Short mmCIF file of C-alpha atoms in Angstrom, two decimals:
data_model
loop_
_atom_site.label_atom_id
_atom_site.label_comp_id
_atom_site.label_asym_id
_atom_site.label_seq_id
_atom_site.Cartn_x
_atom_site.Cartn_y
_atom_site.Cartn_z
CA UNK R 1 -6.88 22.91 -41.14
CA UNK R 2 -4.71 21.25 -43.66
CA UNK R 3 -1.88 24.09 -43.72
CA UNK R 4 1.60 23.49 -42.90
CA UNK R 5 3.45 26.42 -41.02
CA UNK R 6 6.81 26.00 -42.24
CA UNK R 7 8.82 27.25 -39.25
CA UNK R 8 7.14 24.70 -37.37
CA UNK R 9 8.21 21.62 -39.64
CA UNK R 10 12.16 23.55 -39.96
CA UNK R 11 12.18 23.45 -36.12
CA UNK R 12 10.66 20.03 -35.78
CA UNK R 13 12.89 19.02 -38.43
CA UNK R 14 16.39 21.15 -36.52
CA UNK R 15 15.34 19.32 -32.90
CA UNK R 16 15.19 15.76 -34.34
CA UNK R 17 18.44 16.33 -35.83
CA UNK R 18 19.93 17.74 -32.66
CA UNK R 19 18.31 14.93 -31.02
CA UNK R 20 20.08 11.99 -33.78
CA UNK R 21 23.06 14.15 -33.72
CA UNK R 22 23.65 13.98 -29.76
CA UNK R 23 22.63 9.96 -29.49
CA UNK R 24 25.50 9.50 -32.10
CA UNK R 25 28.15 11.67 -30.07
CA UNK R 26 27.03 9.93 -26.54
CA UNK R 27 27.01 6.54 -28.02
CA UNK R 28 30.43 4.19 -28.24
CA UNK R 29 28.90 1.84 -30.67
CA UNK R 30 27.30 2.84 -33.77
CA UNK R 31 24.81 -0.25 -36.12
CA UNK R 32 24.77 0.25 -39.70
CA UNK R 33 23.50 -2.35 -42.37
CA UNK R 34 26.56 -3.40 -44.47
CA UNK R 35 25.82 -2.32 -48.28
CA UNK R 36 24.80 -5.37 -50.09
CA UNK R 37 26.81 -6.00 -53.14
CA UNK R 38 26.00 -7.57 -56.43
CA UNK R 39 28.24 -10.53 -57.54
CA UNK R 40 27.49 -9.81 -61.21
CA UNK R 41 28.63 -6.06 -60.86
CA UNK R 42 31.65 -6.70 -58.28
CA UNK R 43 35.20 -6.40 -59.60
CA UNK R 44 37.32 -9.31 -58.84
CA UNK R 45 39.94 -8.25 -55.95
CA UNK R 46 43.65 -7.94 -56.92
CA UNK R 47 46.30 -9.66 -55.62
CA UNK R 48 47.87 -7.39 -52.72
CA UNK R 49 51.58 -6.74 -53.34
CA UNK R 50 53.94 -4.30 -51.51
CA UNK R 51 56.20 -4.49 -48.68
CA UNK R 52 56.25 -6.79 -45.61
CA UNK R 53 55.75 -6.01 -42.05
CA UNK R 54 58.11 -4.86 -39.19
CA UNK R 55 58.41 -8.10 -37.37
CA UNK R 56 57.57 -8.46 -34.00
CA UNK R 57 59.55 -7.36 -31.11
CA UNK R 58 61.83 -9.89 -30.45
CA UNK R 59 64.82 -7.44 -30.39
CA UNK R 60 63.63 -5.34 -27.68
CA UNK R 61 64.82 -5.88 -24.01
CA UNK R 62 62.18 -6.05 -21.35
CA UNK R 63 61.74 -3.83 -18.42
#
């Protein structure tokens, strides 16, 4: 009484991460908390440069 078989804690521990494992594969949506972020420690955000976008398709006939 007291005594901890180890191979039954690796399985137990093997079946509930098959179990996690095949919720997350079956499932479309997945919850996560967003990390929370200090203010104090944050770097401010640079400008973003670089090139524009393609346009839309206004140049393309339609079918």
């Amino acid at each position: 009484s007291g005594v901890i078989d180890p191979v039954k804690v690796v399985r137990c521990a093997l079946e509930n991460a098959a179990s996690v494992s095949s919720l997350m594969l079956t499932t479309e949506t997945m919850i996560a908390e967003a990390p929370k972020s200090n203010d104090a420690s944050a770097a401010p955000a640079a400008p973003m440069g670089g090139m524009g976008g393609m346009g839309g398709m206004g140049g393309m006939p339609m079918m």
